[in-house]
Amino acid sequence: MLSTAANERLTRVGPGTPCGELMRRYWIPVAALTQLDPNPVRKVRVLGEDLVLYRNTSGGLGLIGERCLHRLVEMKHGIPDERGLRCPYHGWLYGADGACLERPMESAKGEFKFRTKAYPVKELGGLVFAWMGPQPAPALPRWDLFVWPNAVKQIAVNIIDCNWLQCQENTGDPTHSVWAHGHLFKYVLQRQGKYEDRAASVDHTLHGRTKWGTGIKELYANATPYGFEKGIVFSKELGAEEDLVRRHSTVIFPFYTQTGKAGMPRSEFQIRVPIDDAHTLHICYQVYAAPPGVEAPGQDNVPWYEPPTHDENNELILDYVLAQDALVWKAQGAITDRSKEILGRTDLPILFLRRQLDEQIALVEQGKDPMNVFRRDPGMIHGSGAPPDQQAMFSQNYRKMYHKGFATDDADRYGPAIDLVKDLHRRIEIADLARAGANVEAPAK
Ligand code: FES
Ligand SMILES: [Fe+2]
């Protein structure tokens, strides 16, 4: 448990708060670039600040304060211009640096003395990142999945009605899979009468997950250069099938989780961006890599989607992994009261996560750079460790790894690129069979 003061310190993100100041030392993803396609002007709320993201008619991006300086009209209704965004009321024009470049119908003199709030933005891998901290801004880190070549990609975006730390703590919690993605999943499917159809097969992922609840000896958490890794130690003596150390996904400080390594058939960043104290922009950056010798289907851009949360009867949809996570995050309350928790041995990685967060906040308070602030571009960063040997993986079980159920049991199934993923899968099957010397027809799509 935490004291109320410590809970505030780790969760509040507005300007001037300890965690808010830490967050302002990182490039923050605020939207998928393709979210600007239907409308190039978009209201966003980040770290408790209301802003407007826009693309001007020259293709440049800007992120400025939400209201016009003249008579405070919301700039989300603005008109993109070659040089910036114009207010819809009297046409004041703001550049990406926030400078008022023009006030039509007013004196031509002195426009530049007016300046609205503005933050630098950059695009990487189809996401728009904002710098909301002090200058000079550090390098925008090129975490591997953002720049991994020869892959199909898509971006799932949801707003979750709770504090960001609840979402991130879920990553420090390897045992939740047993219940939230195992027993709960089974219960949901049984209630819907879909269990026989969807999960009766022993190969279904939920059976594997429930199995990991037996024979737990202990949990571990270890620092890595970019965050920490954690997992479960199983003991045959305690009922596990074998003595085994099972590593869980990697935490990349401050708000990333990486499942799977770059180059694997499916890998993902789960990014928990604080909108404000009680809301989180949850971004799943999903990457489906082709192995050497197979060309992934091309994409003009990285499409985005919003996995649905309710069905046509307005009932919660709970038969996919992200929805199960979102349920339990929200069900802890807007900002969960950690002074009332009763923690156990399985919460050890959560304690590690909180301690690491507290230490990094303290570094910022001392005027130092926290973890993962790069003053020089280090090139592509493997936050989850070196990628596996794709060729070796391909030879062993690449094809099989595509059949793990993400296209039916995870948010991916709603994604606009899922047909390309299936096409990639088909190309891999063809290459694999050809490599094995089989003279076969191409598998049906
Ligand atoms: S209110 Fe924006 S230009 Fe007048
Ligand atoms: Fe989960």
Short mmCIF file of C-alpha atoms and ligand atoms in Angstrom, two decimals:
data_model
loop_
_atom_site.label_atom_id
_atom_site.label_comp_id
_atom_site.label_asym_id
_atom_site.label_seq_id
_atom_site.Cartn_x
_atom_site.Cartn_y
_atom_site.Cartn_z
CA MET A 1 0.00 0.00 0.00
CA LEU A 2 0.96 3.64 -0.37
CA SER A 3 0.23 6.67 1.78
CA THR A 4 -2.29 9.06 0.30
CA ALA A 5 0.52 11.56 -0.32
CA ALA A 6 2.64 8.96 -2.13
CA ASN A 7 -0.35 7.94 -4.23
CA GLU A 8 -0.86 11.56 -5.29
CA ARG A 9 2.83 11.88 -6.12
CA LEU A 10 2.78 8.91 -8.51
CA THR A 11 -0.56 9.59 -10.19
CA ARG A 12 -1.21 13.33 -10.65
CA VAL A 13 0.02 14.65 -13.98
CA GLY A 14 -0.98 18.31 -14.25
CA PRO A 15 1.65 21.06 -14.68
CA GLY A 16 3.80 21.45 -11.57
CA THR A 17 2.96 18.06 -10.03
CA PRO A 18 5.88 15.66 -9.38
CA CYS A 19 4.70 13.02 -11.86
CA GLY A 20 3.48 15.68 -14.31
CA GLU A 21 6.98 17.17 -14.36
CA LEU A 22 8.48 13.72 -14.93
CA MET A 23 6.11 13.10 -17.84
CA ARG A 24 7.15 16.43 -19.36
CA ARG A 25 10.67 14.99 -19.81
CA TYR A 26 9.41 12.60 -22.52
CA TRP A 27 8.10 12.90 -26.05
CA ILE A 28 4.41 12.09 -25.60
CA PRO A 29 2.35 10.36 -28.33
CA VAL A 30 -0.84 12.39 -28.69
CA ALA A 31 -2.54 10.86 -31.77
CA ALA A 32 -2.10 8.56 -34.73
CA LEU A 33 -1.20 10.61 -37.79
CA THR A 34 -4.09 9.03 -39.70
CA GLN A 35 -6.52 10.43 -37.11
CA LEU A 36 -5.97 13.75 -38.89
CA ASP A 37 -7.11 12.36 -42.27
CA PRO A 38 -10.89 12.83 -41.90
CA ASN A 39 -10.36 16.23 -40.23
CA PRO A 40 -6.93 17.89 -40.08
CA VAL A 41 -7.86 19.75 -36.87
CA ARG A 42 -8.31 17.75 -33.69
CA LYS A 43 -8.82 18.63 -30.05
CA VAL A 44 -6.50 16.70 -27.75
CA ARG A 45 -6.05 16.72 -23.98
CA VAL A 46 -2.62 15.72 -22.70
CA LEU A 47 -1.24 15.82 -19.13
CA GLY A 48 -4.28 17.85 -18.08
CA GLU A 49 -3.79 20.50 -20.81
CA ASP A 50 -6.36 21.19 -23.54
CA LEU A 51 -4.73 21.63 -26.93
CA VAL A 52 -5.46 21.54 -30.64
CA LEU A 53 -3.44 19.38 -33.00
CA TYR A 54 -3.56 20.32 -36.67
CA ARG A 55 -1.96 19.71 -40.05
CA ASN A 56 -1.60 22.85 -42.16
CA THR A 57 -2.15 22.87 -45.91
CA SER A 58 1.62 22.56 -46.49
CA GLY A 59 1.61 19.28 -44.54
CA GLY A 60 3.23 20.70 -41.38
CA LEU A 61 1.97 19.71 -37.93
CA GLY A 62 1.21 22.03 -35.02
CA LEU A 63 -0.02 21.70 -31.44
CA ILE A 64 -1.35 24.92 -29.93
CA GLY A 65 -3.53 26.19 -27.07
CA GLU A 66 -7.20 25.36 -27.30
CA ARG A 67 -8.56 28.93 -27.58
CA CYS A 68 -7.93 31.90 -29.83
CA LEU A 69 -6.26 34.85 -28.06
CA HIS A 70 -8.73 37.35 -29.53
CA ARG A 71 -12.07 36.41 -28.02
CA LEU A 72 -11.38 32.87 -26.94
CA VAL A 73 -13.06 30.81 -29.62
CA GLU A 74 -12.10 27.13 -29.60
CA MET A 75 -9.43 26.54 -32.22
CA LYS A 76 -10.69 22.99 -32.82
CA HIS A 77 -13.06 24.72 -35.27
CA GLY A 78 -10.12 26.41 -36.99
CA ILE A 79 -9.24 26.58 -40.70
CA PRO A 80 -5.86 25.16 -41.79
CA ASP A 81 -3.74 27.62 -43.74
CA GLU A 82 -0.43 27.30 -45.57
CA ARG A 83 1.42 28.65 -42.52
CA GLY A 84 -0.72 27.49 -39.62
CA LEU A 85 -4.26 27.48 -38.25
CA ARG A 86 -6.77 30.31 -38.53
CA CYS A 87 -9.49 31.08 -36.02
CA PRO A 88 -12.92 30.61 -37.61
CA TYR A 89 -14.30 33.84 -36.05
CA HIS A 90 -12.07 36.68 -37.35
CA GLY A 91 -9.26 34.77 -38.98
CA TRP A 92 -6.32 35.29 -36.63
CA LEU A 93 -3.55 32.99 -37.85
CA TYR A 94 -1.26 30.98 -35.52
CA GLY A 95 1.95 29.24 -36.57
CA ALA A 96 3.25 25.99 -35.13
CA ASP A 97 5.36 27.96 -32.62
CA GLY A 98 2.22 29.69 -31.33
CA ALA A 99 3.08 33.10 -32.85
CA CYS A 100 0.13 35.08 -34.16
CA LEU A 101 1.21 35.64 -37.76
CA GLU A 102 -1.75 37.67 -38.95
CA ARG A 103 -4.75 39.55 -37.66
CA PRO A 104 -6.86 40.33 -40.72
CA MET A 105 -8.77 43.61 -40.42
CA GLU A 106 -6.43 44.83 -37.65
CA SER A 107 -3.20 46.79 -37.88
CA ALA A 108 -0.52 44.91 -39.77
CA LYS A 109 1.95 46.00 -37.11
CA GLY A 110 2.80 44.14 -33.97
CA GLU A 111 1.28 40.77 -34.78
CA PHE A 112 4.29 38.93 -33.46
CA LYS A 113 3.93 40.15 -29.93
CA PHE A 114 0.94 37.86 -29.51
CA ARG A 115 1.78 34.27 -28.85
CA THR A 116 -0.44 31.36 -27.80
CA LYS A 117 0.69 28.21 -26.06
CA ALA A 118 2.43 25.81 -28.47
CA TYR A 119 4.42 22.60 -28.20
CA PRO A 120 6.77 21.09 -30.80
CA VAL A 121 5.50 17.94 -32.51
CA LYS A 122 7.18 15.24 -34.58
CA GLU A 123 5.92 12.21 -36.43
CA LEU A 124 7.44 8.76 -36.02
CA GLY A 125 6.06 5.43 -37.21
CA GLY A 126 2.62 6.93 -37.85
CA LEU A 127 2.29 8.50 -34.37
CA VAL A 128 2.45 12.20 -33.54
CA PHE A 129 4.66 12.96 -30.52
CA ALA A 130 4.61 16.22 -28.55
CA TRP A 131 7.39 17.79 -26.52
CA MET A 132 5.83 19.54 -23.50
CA GLY A 133 8.98 19.89 -21.40
CA PRO A 134 11.78 22.42 -21.07
CA GLN A 135 14.10 23.20 -23.98
CA PRO A 136 16.33 21.85 -25.34
CA ALA A 137 14.19 18.84 -26.22
CA PRO A 138 16.04 15.50 -26.24
CA ALA A 139 16.03 13.13 -29.23
CA LEU A 140 12.74 11.46 -30.10
CA PRO A 141 13.64 7.83 -29.24
CA ARG A 142 13.32 5.39 -32.09
CA TRP A 143 12.03 2.40 -30.14
CA ASP A 144 12.35 -0.60 -32.41
CA LEU A 145 8.71 -1.32 -33.28
CA PHE A 146 8.16 2.24 -34.53
CA VAL A 147 10.84 1.81 -37.19
CA TRP A 148 10.87 -1.93 -37.80
CA PRO A 149 10.91 -2.54 -41.57
CA ASN A 150 9.10 -5.18 -43.63
CA ALA A 151 6.05 -5.46 -41.39
CA VAL A 152 2.32 -4.74 -41.34
CA LYS A 153 1.36 -2.19 -38.68
CA GLN A 154 -1.79 -0.78 -37.16
CA ILE A 155 -2.60 1.41 -34.17
CA ALA A 156 -5.48 0.80 -31.72
CA VAL A 157 -6.53 3.86 -29.74
CA ASN A 158 -8.91 3.91 -26.76
CA ILE A 159 -9.69 6.40 -24.05
CA ILE A 160 -9.80 4.62 -20.70
CA ASP A 161 -11.64 6.35 -17.86
CA CYS A 162 -9.03 5.95 -15.14
CA ASN A 163 -5.59 7.15 -14.11
CA TRP A 164 -2.64 6.08 -16.29
CA LEU A 165 -0.82 4.27 -13.48
CA GLN A 166 -3.54 1.66 -13.12
CA CYS A 167 -3.02 0.70 -16.76
CA GLN A 168 0.75 0.66 -16.38
CA GLU A 169 0.68 -1.32 -13.12
CA ASN A 170 -1.19 -4.02 -14.97
CA THR A 171 2.04 -4.62 -16.85
CA GLY A 172 3.83 -5.13 -13.56
CA ASP A 173 1.36 -7.84 -12.74
CA PRO A 174 2.21 -11.12 -14.51
CA THR A 175 -0.37 -13.18 -12.62
CA HIS A 176 -3.44 -11.19 -13.69
CA SER A 177 -3.44 -13.17 -16.95
CA VAL A 178 -4.53 -16.28 -15.06
CA TRP A 179 -7.82 -14.70 -14.05
CA ALA A 180 -8.52 -11.64 -16.20
CA HIS A 181 -7.50 -13.39 -19.45
CA GLY A 182 -8.18 -16.95 -18.34
CA HIS A 183 -11.00 -17.66 -15.90
CA LEU A 184 -12.87 -14.39 -16.58
CA PHE A 185 -12.57 -14.98 -20.33
CA LYS A 186 -14.00 -18.48 -19.90
CA TYR A 187 -16.86 -17.19 -17.75
CA VAL A 188 -17.70 -14.50 -20.32
CA LEU A 189 -17.75 -17.00 -23.19
CA GLN A 190 -19.87 -19.44 -21.17
CA ARG A 191 -22.40 -16.72 -20.34
CA GLN A 192 -22.60 -15.82 -24.02
CA GLY A 193 -23.03 -19.49 -25.00
CA LYS A 194 -19.90 -19.19 -27.17
CA TYR A 195 -17.53 -21.29 -25.14
CA GLU A 196 -17.88 -24.50 -27.17
CA ASP A 197 -17.39 -22.65 -30.44
CA ARG A 198 -14.56 -20.44 -29.40
CA ALA A 199 -12.51 -22.12 -26.74
CA ALA A 200 -13.32 -25.77 -26.18
CA SER A 201 -10.12 -26.76 -27.98
CA VAL A 202 -7.28 -27.43 -25.58
CA ASP A 203 -5.06 -25.21 -27.75
CA HIS A 204 -7.06 -22.11 -26.94
CA THR A 205 -4.98 -19.45 -25.23
CA LEU A 206 -7.28 -19.16 -22.22
CA HIS A 207 -6.47 -22.71 -21.12
CA GLY A 208 -2.78 -21.94 -21.21
CA ARG A 209 -3.41 -18.88 -19.08
CA THR A 210 -5.43 -20.62 -16.37
CA LYS A 211 -2.66 -23.22 -16.14
CA TRP A 212 -0.16 -20.54 -15.07
CA GLY A 213 -2.03 -20.11 -11.79
CA THR A 214 -0.68 -23.41 -10.44
CA GLY A 215 2.74 -24.08 -8.94
CA ILE A 216 3.87 -20.47 -8.47
CA LYS A 217 6.98 -20.37 -6.33
CA GLU A 218 7.69 -16.66 -6.53
CA LEU A 219 7.71 -13.60 -8.75
CA TYR A 220 10.74 -11.58 -9.71
CA ALA A 221 11.46 -8.08 -11.07
CA ASN A 222 14.84 -6.91 -12.38
CA ALA A 223 15.94 -3.53 -13.68
CA THR A 224 16.91 -3.33 -17.37
CA PRO A 225 18.68 -0.42 -19.11
CA TYR A 226 15.28 0.92 -20.20
CA GLY A 227 12.84 -0.16 -17.48
CA PHE A 228 12.41 -3.58 -15.98
CA GLU A 229 11.58 -7.17 -16.70
CA LYS A 230 9.61 -9.48 -14.53
CA GLY A 231 8.07 -12.90 -14.46
CA ILE A 232 7.01 -15.94 -12.51
CA VAL A 233 9.11 -18.80 -11.15
CA PHE A 234 7.19 -22.10 -11.25
CA SER A 235 8.00 -25.18 -9.22
CA LYS A 236 7.12 -28.76 -10.07
CA GLU A 237 7.12 -29.51 -6.37
CA LEU A 238 4.29 -27.02 -5.91
CA GLY A 239 2.20 -28.50 -8.71
CA ALA A 240 3.56 -26.89 -11.89
CA GLU A 241 4.13 -29.11 -14.92
CA GLU A 242 7.83 -28.34 -14.71
CA ASP A 243 10.37 -26.11 -12.97
CA LEU A 244 10.26 -23.01 -15.12
CA VAL A 245 10.98 -19.30 -15.15
CA ARG A 246 8.37 -17.57 -17.29
CA ARG A 247 9.22 -14.06 -18.41
CA HIS A 248 6.36 -11.63 -18.87
CA SER A 249 6.29 -8.56 -21.15
CA THR A 250 8.91 -5.81 -20.72
CA VAL A 251 8.23 -2.46 -19.08
CA ILE A 252 9.87 0.48 -20.85
CA PHE A 253 9.92 3.58 -18.70
CA PRO A 254 7.77 5.59 -18.20
CA PHE A 255 4.59 4.38 -19.91
CA TYR A 256 5.45 1.72 -22.49
CA THR A 257 5.04 -2.02 -22.34
CA GLN A 258 6.44 -4.24 -25.07
CA THR A 259 4.95 -7.64 -25.71
CA GLY A 260 7.02 -9.78 -28.05
CA LYS A 261 10.34 -8.65 -29.48
CA ALA A 262 10.86 -6.81 -32.74
CA GLY A 263 10.82 -9.23 -35.67
CA MET A 264 8.44 -11.68 -34.06
CA PRO A 265 5.20 -12.55 -35.88
CA ARG A 266 3.31 -10.20 -33.58
CA SER A 267 4.70 -7.63 -31.21
CA GLU A 268 3.15 -4.60 -29.63
CA PHE A 269 3.80 -1.45 -27.65
CA GLN A 270 1.07 -0.68 -25.18
CA ILE A 271 1.41 3.01 -24.40
CA ARG A 272 -0.42 4.59 -21.47
CA VAL A 273 -0.51 8.33 -22.08
CA PRO A 274 -2.05 10.39 -19.27
CA ILE A 275 -4.83 12.57 -20.67
CA ASP A 276 -5.37 13.94 -17.18
CA ASP A 277 -5.53 12.49 -13.67
CA ALA A 278 -8.58 10.36 -14.40
CA HIS A 279 -8.27 9.47 -18.13
CA THR A 280 -5.72 7.60 -20.20
CA LEU A 281 -5.07 7.55 -23.92
CA HIS A 282 -4.31 3.88 -24.48
CA ILE A 283 -2.39 3.17 -27.66
CA CYS A 284 -1.59 -0.34 -28.92
CA TYR A 285 1.08 -0.08 -31.60
CA GLN A 286 0.80 -3.45 -33.32
CA VAL A 287 3.49 -4.86 -35.57
CA TYR A 288 3.36 -8.09 -37.60
CA ALA A 289 6.82 -8.76 -38.98
CA ALA A 290 7.68 -10.71 -42.10
CA PRO A 291 10.64 -13.08 -41.87
CA PRO A 292 13.62 -12.77 -44.23
CA GLY A 293 12.70 -13.74 -47.79
CA VAL A 294 9.05 -12.82 -47.41
CA GLU A 295 7.78 -9.40 -48.37
CA ALA A 296 5.10 -7.92 -46.12
CA PRO A 297 2.12 -6.39 -47.98
CA GLY A 298 2.70 -2.67 -48.50
CA GLN A 299 0.92 0.11 -46.58
CA ASP A 300 0.68 3.79 -47.55
CA ASN A 301 0.34 4.74 -43.91
CA VAL A 302 -0.24 3.16 -40.51
CA PRO A 303 -4.01 3.00 -40.07
CA TRP A 304 -5.70 3.52 -36.71
CA TYR A 305 -8.86 2.10 -35.18
CA GLU A 306 -10.82 2.25 -31.97
CA PRO A 307 -11.63 -1.24 -30.65
CA PRO A 308 -15.29 -1.18 -29.64
CA THR A 309 -16.17 -1.41 -25.96
CA HIS A 310 -19.94 -2.10 -26.24
CA ASP A 311 -22.08 -4.28 -28.49
CA GLU A 312 -25.33 -3.38 -30.27
CA ASN A 313 -27.25 -3.95 -27.01
CA ASN A 314 -24.90 -1.58 -25.20
CA GLU A 315 -23.46 -4.51 -23.26
CA LEU A 316 -19.74 -4.50 -22.47
CA ILE A 317 -17.69 -6.52 -24.94
CA LEU A 318 -15.33 -8.65 -22.89
CA ASP A 319 -14.26 -11.46 -25.18
CA TYR A 320 -10.89 -10.01 -26.11
CA VAL A 321 -7.77 -9.35 -24.10
CA LEU A 322 -7.57 -5.55 -24.14
CA ALA A 323 -11.24 -5.28 -23.12
CA GLN A 324 -10.59 -7.55 -20.14
CA ASP A 325 -7.67 -5.35 -19.10
CA ALA A 326 -9.66 -2.14 -19.55
CA LEU A 327 -12.49 -3.57 -17.43
CA VAL A 328 -10.28 -4.20 -14.42
CA TRP A 329 -8.36 -0.91 -14.77
CA LYS A 330 -11.57 1.12 -14.70
CA ALA A 331 -13.07 -1.08 -12.01
CA GLN A 332 -10.29 0.04 -9.62
CA GLY A 333 -11.81 3.54 -9.62
CA ALA A 334 -10.82 6.80 -11.34
CA ILE A 335 -7.65 7.05 -9.22
CA THR A 336 -7.47 3.95 -7.11
CA ASP A 337 -6.91 4.55 -3.39
CA ARG A 338 -3.67 2.68 -2.82
CA SER A 339 -3.79 3.46 0.92
CA LYS A 340 -6.49 0.79 1.19
CA GLU A 341 -4.81 -2.05 -0.72
CA ILE A 342 -3.81 -5.41 0.74
CA LEU A 343 -0.85 -6.52 -1.33
CA GLY A 344 0.54 -10.05 -1.56
CA ARG A 345 3.56 -11.87 -2.92
CA THR A 346 2.30 -11.64 -6.50
CA ASP A 347 2.46 -7.84 -6.27
CA LEU A 348 6.24 -7.77 -5.98
CA PRO A 349 6.78 -6.38 -9.53
CA ILE A 350 4.19 -3.68 -8.82
CA LEU A 351 6.26 -2.52 -5.84
CA PHE A 352 9.30 -2.45 -8.12
CA LEU A 353 7.42 -0.37 -10.69
CA ARG A 354 6.30 2.16 -8.06
CA ARG A 355 9.78 2.41 -6.59
CA GLN A 356 11.32 2.99 -10.02
CA LEU A 357 8.74 5.67 -10.80
CA ASP A 358 9.37 7.39 -7.48
CA GLU A 359 13.15 7.33 -8.02
CA GLN A 360 12.84 8.84 -11.50
CA ILE A 361 10.52 11.58 -10.21
CA ALA A 362 13.18 12.36 -7.59
CA LEU A 363 15.83 12.70 -10.31
CA VAL A 364 13.71 15.31 -12.08
CA GLU A 365 13.26 17.12 -8.76
CA GLN A 366 17.06 17.24 -8.49
CA GLY A 367 17.29 18.82 -11.94
CA LYS A 368 18.62 15.66 -13.61
CA ASP A 369 17.46 13.75 -16.67
CA PRO A 370 15.42 10.65 -15.80
CA MET A 371 15.76 7.25 -17.50
CA ASN A 372 15.20 7.05 -21.28
CA VAL A 373 15.96 10.70 -22.02
CA PHE A 374 18.46 10.63 -24.87
CA ARG A 375 20.46 13.77 -25.46
CA ARG A 376 21.91 12.22 -28.63
CA ASP A 377 19.98 9.99 -31.01
CA PRO A 378 21.13 6.45 -30.16
CA GLY A 379 19.56 4.97 -33.32
CA MET A 380 17.02 2.19 -33.12
CA ILE A 381 16.58 1.11 -29.49
CA HIS A 382 15.63 -2.42 -28.53
CA GLY A 383 13.79 -1.68 -25.29
CA SER A 384 12.88 -5.32 -24.85
CA GLY A 385 16.32 -6.71 -25.69
CA ALA A 386 17.91 -7.82 -28.94
CA PRO A 387 15.54 -9.19 -31.58
CA PRO A 388 15.53 -12.96 -32.02
CA ASP A 389 17.15 -14.62 -35.01
CA GLN A 390 14.25 -14.39 -37.43
CA GLN A 391 15.64 -17.03 -39.74
CA ALA A 392 15.96 -19.55 -36.93
CA MET A 393 12.50 -18.69 -35.64
CA PHE A 394 11.07 -19.01 -39.14
CA SER A 395 12.57 -22.46 -39.52
CA GLN A 396 11.20 -23.62 -36.21
CA ASN A 397 7.73 -22.31 -35.66
CA TYR A 398 7.07 -18.97 -37.33
CA ARG A 399 4.01 -20.31 -39.08
CA LYS A 400 2.61 -21.86 -35.94
CA MET A 401 3.12 -18.64 -34.01
CA TYR A 402 0.63 -16.97 -36.30
CA HIS A 403 -2.10 -19.20 -34.96
CA LYS A 404 -2.12 -17.94 -31.41
CA GLY A 405 -5.54 -16.43 -31.57
CA PHE A 406 -4.84 -12.71 -31.73
CA ALA A 407 -6.97 -12.37 -34.84
CA THR A 408 -9.98 -13.66 -32.91
CA ASP A 409 -9.29 -13.09 -29.22
CA ASP A 410 -7.56 -9.73 -29.15
CA ALA A 411 -8.32 -6.18 -30.23
CA ASP A 412 -6.39 -6.85 -33.47
CA ARG A 413 -9.49 -8.50 -34.92
CA TYR A 414 -11.10 -5.06 -35.31
CA GLY A 415 -8.05 -3.52 -36.96
CA PRO A 416 -8.14 -2.15 -40.52
CA ALA A 417 -4.90 -3.98 -41.37
CA ILE A 418 -6.01 -7.42 -40.22
CA ASP A 419 -6.62 -8.57 -43.82
CA LEU A 420 -3.07 -7.56 -44.68
CA VAL A 421 -1.88 -9.56 -41.68
CA LYS A 422 -3.76 -12.58 -43.01
CA ASP A 423 -2.22 -11.96 -46.43
CA LEU A 424 1.22 -11.84 -44.78
CA HIS A 425 0.42 -15.07 -43.00
CA ARG A 426 -0.49 -16.65 -46.31
CA ARG A 427 2.76 -15.47 -47.90
CA ILE A 428 4.68 -17.00 -45.01
CA GLU A 429 2.86 -20.29 -45.39
CA ILE A 430 3.69 -20.39 -49.10
CA ALA A 431 7.34 -19.57 -48.46
CA ASP A 432 7.54 -22.07 -45.64
CA LEU A 433 6.04 -24.86 -47.67
CA ALA A 434 8.21 -24.01 -50.68
CA ARG A 435 11.27 -24.00 -48.45
CA ALA A 436 10.27 -27.41 -47.15
CA GLY A 437 10.20 -28.60 -50.74
CA ALA A 438 6.48 -29.32 -50.81
CA ASN A 439 4.83 -28.99 -54.17
CA VAL A 440 1.54 -27.54 -53.05
CA GLU A 441 -1.12 -25.13 -54.16
CA ALA A 442 -1.18 -21.76 -52.40
CA PRO A 443 -3.32 -22.03 -49.29
CA ALA A 444 -6.70 -20.34 -49.52
CA LYS A 445 -6.98 -16.91 -47.90
S1 FES B 1 -12.07 35.08 -31.69
FE1 FES B 1 -10.47 34.32 -32.89
S2 FES B 1 -10.12 35.81 -34.37
FE2 FES B 1 -11.70 36.62 -33.15
FE FE B 2 -3.63 -8.03 -19.39
#
